[in-house]
PDB file of C-alpha atoms in Angstrom:
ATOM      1  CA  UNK A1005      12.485  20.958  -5.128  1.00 76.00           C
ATOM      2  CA  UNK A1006      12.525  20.976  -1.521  1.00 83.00           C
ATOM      3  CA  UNK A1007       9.494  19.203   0.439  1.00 80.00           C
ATOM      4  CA  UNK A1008       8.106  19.603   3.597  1.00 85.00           C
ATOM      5  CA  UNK A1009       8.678  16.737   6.139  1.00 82.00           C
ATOM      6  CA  UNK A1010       4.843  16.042   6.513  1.00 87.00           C
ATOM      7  CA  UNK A1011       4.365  15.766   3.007  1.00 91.00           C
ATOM      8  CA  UNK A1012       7.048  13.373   2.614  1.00 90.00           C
ATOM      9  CA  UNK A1013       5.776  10.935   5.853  1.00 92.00           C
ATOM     10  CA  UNK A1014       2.271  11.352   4.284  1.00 93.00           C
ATOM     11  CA  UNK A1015       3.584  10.402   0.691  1.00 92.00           C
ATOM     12  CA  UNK A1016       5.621   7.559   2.069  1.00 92.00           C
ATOM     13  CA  UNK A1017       2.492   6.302   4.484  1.00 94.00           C
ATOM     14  CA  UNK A1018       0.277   6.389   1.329  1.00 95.00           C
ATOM     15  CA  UNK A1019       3.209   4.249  -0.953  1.00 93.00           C
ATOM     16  CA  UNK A1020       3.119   2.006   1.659  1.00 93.00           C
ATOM     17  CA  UNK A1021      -0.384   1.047   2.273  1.00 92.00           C
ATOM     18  CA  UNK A1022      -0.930   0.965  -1.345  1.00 92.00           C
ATOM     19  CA  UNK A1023       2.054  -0.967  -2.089  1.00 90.00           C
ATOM     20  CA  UNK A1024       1.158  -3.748   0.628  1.00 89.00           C
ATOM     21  CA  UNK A1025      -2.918  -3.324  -0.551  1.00 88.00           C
ATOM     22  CA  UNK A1026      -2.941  -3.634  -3.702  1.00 85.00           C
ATOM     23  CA  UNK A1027      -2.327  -6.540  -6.015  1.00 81.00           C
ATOM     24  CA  UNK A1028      -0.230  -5.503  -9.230  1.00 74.00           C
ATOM     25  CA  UNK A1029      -1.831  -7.311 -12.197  1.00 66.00           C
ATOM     26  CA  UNK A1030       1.382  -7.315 -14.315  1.00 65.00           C
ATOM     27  CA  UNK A1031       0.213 -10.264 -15.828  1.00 67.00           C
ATOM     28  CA  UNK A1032      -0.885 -10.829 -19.474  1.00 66.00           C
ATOM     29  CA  UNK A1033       1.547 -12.041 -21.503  1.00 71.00           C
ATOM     30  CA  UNK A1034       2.596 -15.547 -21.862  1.00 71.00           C
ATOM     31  CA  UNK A1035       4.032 -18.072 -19.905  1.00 74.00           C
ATOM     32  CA  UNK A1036       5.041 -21.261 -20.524  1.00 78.00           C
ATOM     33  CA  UNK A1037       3.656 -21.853 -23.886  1.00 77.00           C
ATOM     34  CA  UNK A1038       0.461 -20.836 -22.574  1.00 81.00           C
ATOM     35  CA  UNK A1039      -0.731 -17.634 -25.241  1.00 77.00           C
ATOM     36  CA  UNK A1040      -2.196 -14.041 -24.436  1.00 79.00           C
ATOM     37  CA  UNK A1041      -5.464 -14.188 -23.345  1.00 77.00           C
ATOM     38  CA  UNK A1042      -6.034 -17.942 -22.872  1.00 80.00           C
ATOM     39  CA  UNK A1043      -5.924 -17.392 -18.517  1.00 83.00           C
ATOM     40  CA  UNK A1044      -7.340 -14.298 -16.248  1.00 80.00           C
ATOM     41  CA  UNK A1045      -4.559 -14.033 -14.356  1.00 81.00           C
ATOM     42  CA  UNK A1046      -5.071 -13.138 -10.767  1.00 81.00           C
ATOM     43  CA  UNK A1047      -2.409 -12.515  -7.638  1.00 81.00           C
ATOM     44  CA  UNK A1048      -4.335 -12.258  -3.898  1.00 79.00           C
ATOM     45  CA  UNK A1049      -3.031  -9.358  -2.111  1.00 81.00           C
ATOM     46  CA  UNK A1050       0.466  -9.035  -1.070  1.00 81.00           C
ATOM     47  CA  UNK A1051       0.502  -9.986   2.753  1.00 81.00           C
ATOM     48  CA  UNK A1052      -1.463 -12.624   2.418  1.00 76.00           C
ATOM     49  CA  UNK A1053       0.380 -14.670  -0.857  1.00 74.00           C
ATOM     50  CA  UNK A1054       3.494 -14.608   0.534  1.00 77.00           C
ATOM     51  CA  UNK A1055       3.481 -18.892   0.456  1.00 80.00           C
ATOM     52  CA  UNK A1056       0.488 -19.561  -1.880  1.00 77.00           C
ATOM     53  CA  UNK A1057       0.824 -23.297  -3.111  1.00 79.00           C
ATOM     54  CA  UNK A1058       2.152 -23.676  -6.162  1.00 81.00           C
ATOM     55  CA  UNK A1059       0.478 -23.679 -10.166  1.00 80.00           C
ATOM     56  CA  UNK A1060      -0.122 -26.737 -11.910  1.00 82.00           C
ATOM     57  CA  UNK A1061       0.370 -25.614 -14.904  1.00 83.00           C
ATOM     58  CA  UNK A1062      -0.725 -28.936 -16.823  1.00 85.00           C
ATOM     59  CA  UNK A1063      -4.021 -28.631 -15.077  1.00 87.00           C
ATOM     60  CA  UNK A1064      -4.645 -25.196 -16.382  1.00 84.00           C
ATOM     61  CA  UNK A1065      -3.302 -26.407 -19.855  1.00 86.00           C
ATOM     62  CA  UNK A1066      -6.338 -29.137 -19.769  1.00 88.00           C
ATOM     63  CA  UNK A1067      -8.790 -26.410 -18.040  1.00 87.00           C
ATOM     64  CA  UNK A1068      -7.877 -24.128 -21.279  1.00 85.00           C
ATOM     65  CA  UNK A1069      -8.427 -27.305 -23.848  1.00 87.00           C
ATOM     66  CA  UNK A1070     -11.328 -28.208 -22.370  1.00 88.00           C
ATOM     67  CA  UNK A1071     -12.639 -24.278 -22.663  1.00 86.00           C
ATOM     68  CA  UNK A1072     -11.784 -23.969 -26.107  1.00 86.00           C
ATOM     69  CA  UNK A1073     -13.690 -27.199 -27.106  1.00 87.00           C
ATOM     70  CA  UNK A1074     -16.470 -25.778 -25.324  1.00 87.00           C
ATOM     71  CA  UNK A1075     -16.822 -22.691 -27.082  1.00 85.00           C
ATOM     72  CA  UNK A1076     -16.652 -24.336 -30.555  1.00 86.00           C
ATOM     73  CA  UNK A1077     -19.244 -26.992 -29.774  1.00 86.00           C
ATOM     74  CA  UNK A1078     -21.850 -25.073 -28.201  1.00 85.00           C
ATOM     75  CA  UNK A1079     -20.561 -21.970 -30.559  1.00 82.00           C
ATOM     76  CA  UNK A1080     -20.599 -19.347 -27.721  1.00 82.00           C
ATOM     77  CA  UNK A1081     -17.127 -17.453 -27.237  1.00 84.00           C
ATOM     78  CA  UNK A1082     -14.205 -18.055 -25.531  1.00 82.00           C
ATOM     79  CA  UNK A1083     -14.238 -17.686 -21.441  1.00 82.00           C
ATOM     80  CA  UNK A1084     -10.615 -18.393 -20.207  1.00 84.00           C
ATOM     81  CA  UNK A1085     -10.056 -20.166 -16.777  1.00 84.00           C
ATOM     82  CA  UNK A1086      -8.741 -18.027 -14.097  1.00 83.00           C
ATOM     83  CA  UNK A1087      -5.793 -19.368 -12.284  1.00 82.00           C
ATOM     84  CA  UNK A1088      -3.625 -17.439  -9.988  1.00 82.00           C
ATOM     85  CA  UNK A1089      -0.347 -16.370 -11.677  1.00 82.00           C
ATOM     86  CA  UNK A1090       2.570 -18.814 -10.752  1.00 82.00           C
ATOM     87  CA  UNK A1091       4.899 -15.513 -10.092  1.00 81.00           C
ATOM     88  CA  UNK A1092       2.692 -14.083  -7.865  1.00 82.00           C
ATOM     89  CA  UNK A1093       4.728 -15.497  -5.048  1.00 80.00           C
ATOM     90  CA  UNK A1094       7.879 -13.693  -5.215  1.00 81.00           C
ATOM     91  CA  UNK A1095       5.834 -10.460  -6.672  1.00 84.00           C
ATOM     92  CA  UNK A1096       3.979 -10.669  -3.451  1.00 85.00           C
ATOM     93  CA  UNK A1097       7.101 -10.825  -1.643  1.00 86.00           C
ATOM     94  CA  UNK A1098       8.817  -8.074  -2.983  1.00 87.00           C
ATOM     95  CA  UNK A1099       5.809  -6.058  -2.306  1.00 89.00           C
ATOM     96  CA  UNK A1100       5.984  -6.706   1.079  1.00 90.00           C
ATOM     97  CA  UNK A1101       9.468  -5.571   1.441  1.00 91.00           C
ATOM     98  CA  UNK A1102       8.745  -2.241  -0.531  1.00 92.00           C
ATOM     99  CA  UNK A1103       5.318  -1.638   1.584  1.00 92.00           C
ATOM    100  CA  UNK A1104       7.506  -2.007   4.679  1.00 93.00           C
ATOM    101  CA  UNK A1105      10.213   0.107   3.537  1.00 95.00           C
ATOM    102  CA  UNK A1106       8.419   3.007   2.986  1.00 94.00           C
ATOM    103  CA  UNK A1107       6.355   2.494   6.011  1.00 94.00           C
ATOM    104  CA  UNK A1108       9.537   2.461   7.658  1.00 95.00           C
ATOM    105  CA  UNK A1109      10.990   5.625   6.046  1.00 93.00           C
ATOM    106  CA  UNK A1110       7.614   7.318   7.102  1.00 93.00           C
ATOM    107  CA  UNK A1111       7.801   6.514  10.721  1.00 94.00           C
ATOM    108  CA  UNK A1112      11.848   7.287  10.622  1.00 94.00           C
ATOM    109  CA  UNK A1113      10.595  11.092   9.244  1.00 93.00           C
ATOM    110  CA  UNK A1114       7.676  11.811  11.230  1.00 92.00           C
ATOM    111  CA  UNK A1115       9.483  11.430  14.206  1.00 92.00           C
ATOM    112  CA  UNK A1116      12.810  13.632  12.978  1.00 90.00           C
ATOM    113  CA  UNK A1117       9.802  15.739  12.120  1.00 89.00           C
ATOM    114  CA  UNK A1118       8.134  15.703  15.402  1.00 89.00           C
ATOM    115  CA  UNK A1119      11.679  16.250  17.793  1.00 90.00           C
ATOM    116  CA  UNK A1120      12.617  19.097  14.914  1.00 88.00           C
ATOM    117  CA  UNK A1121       9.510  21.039  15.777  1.00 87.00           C
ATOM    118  CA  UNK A1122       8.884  20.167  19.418  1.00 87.00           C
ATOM    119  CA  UNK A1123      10.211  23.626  20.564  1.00 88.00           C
ATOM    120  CA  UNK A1124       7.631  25.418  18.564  1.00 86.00           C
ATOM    121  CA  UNK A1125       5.184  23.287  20.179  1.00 85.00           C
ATOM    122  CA  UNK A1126       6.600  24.005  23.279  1.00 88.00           C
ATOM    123  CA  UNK A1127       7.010  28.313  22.970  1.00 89.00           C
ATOM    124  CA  UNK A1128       3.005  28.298  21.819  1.00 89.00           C
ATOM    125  CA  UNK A1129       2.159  26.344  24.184  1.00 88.00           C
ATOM    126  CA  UNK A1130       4.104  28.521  26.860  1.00 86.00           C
ATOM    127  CA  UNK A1131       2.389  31.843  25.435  1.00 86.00           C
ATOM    128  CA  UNK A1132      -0.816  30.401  25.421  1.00 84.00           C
ATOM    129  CA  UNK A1133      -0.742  29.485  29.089  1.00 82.00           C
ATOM    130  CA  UNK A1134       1.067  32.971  30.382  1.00 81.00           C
ATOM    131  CA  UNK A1135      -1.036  35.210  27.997  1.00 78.00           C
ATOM    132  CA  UNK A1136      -4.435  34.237  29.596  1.00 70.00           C
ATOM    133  CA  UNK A1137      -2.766  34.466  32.921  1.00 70.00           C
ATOM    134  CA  UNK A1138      -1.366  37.914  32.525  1.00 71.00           C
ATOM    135  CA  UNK A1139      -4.616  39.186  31.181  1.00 66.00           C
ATOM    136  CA  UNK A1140      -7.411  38.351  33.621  1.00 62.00           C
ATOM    137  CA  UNK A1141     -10.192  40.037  30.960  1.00 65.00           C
ATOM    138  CA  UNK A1142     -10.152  37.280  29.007  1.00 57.00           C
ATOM    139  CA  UNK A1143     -10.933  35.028  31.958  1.00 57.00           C
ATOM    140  CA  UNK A1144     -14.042  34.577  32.140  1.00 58.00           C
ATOM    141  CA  UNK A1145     -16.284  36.279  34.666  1.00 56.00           C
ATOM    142  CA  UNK A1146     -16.708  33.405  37.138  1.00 57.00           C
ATOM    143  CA  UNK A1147     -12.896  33.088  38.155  1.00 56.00           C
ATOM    144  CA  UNK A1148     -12.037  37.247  38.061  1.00 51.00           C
TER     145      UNK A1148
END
């Protein structure tokens, strides 16, 4: 299967974006004796955890006691804490380095794109310019 070189720089440009946009929630399983379910997980996006400060992760263990005694005294259900996700760092970092990767392979094939058809370019715009000056009746009236 053989693509065309715009629809590879648009497919890369869209990776790209998305990759450095978009948080991957990855998260739900446990970690660190703490069970499935027990935390919302969250991870800010990419560019901006790069150096988030670190989990403590006996805090959240007394946020998630303290939730669980809650729902059985007042006998409503569970709501788990939400606590970013302590591997959100180096996720985020990785991320980056993708996002800018394909960003980079997009910009390296747009412009082998753009010198591989700049002859084209240059031959229509040649006929343009010599047909309307070789036939005056599509000039319009004012500069016959």
């Amino acid at each position: 299967m053989r693509l065309r070189d715009t629809t590879v720089v648009f497919l890369c440009a869209f990776l790209g974006v998305a990759v450095l946009l978009v948080p991957m929630p990855v998260f739900g399983g446990p970690y660190e004796d703490i069970r499935e379910g027990e935390v919302d997980w969250t991870c800010a996006i990419p560019p901006l955890s790069l150096v988030p400060p670190d989990v403590d992760l006996d805090e959240l263990r007394d946020a998630i006691s303290t939730a669980h005694v809650t729902a059985r005294t007042t006998g409503t259900s569970y709501e788990p804490p939400q606590s970013r996700h302590p591997l959100c760092r180096g996720l985020a970092r990785t991320q980056v380095v993708l996002g800018l990767l394909a960003l980079a392979g997009a910009l390296w094939r747009g412009r082998r794109w753009w010198r591989s058809t700049a002859d084209t370019r240059a031959e229509k715009r040649f006929k343009r310019l010599h047909g309307a000056a070789e036939n005056p009746q599509g000039r319009s009236r004012m500069f016959r």
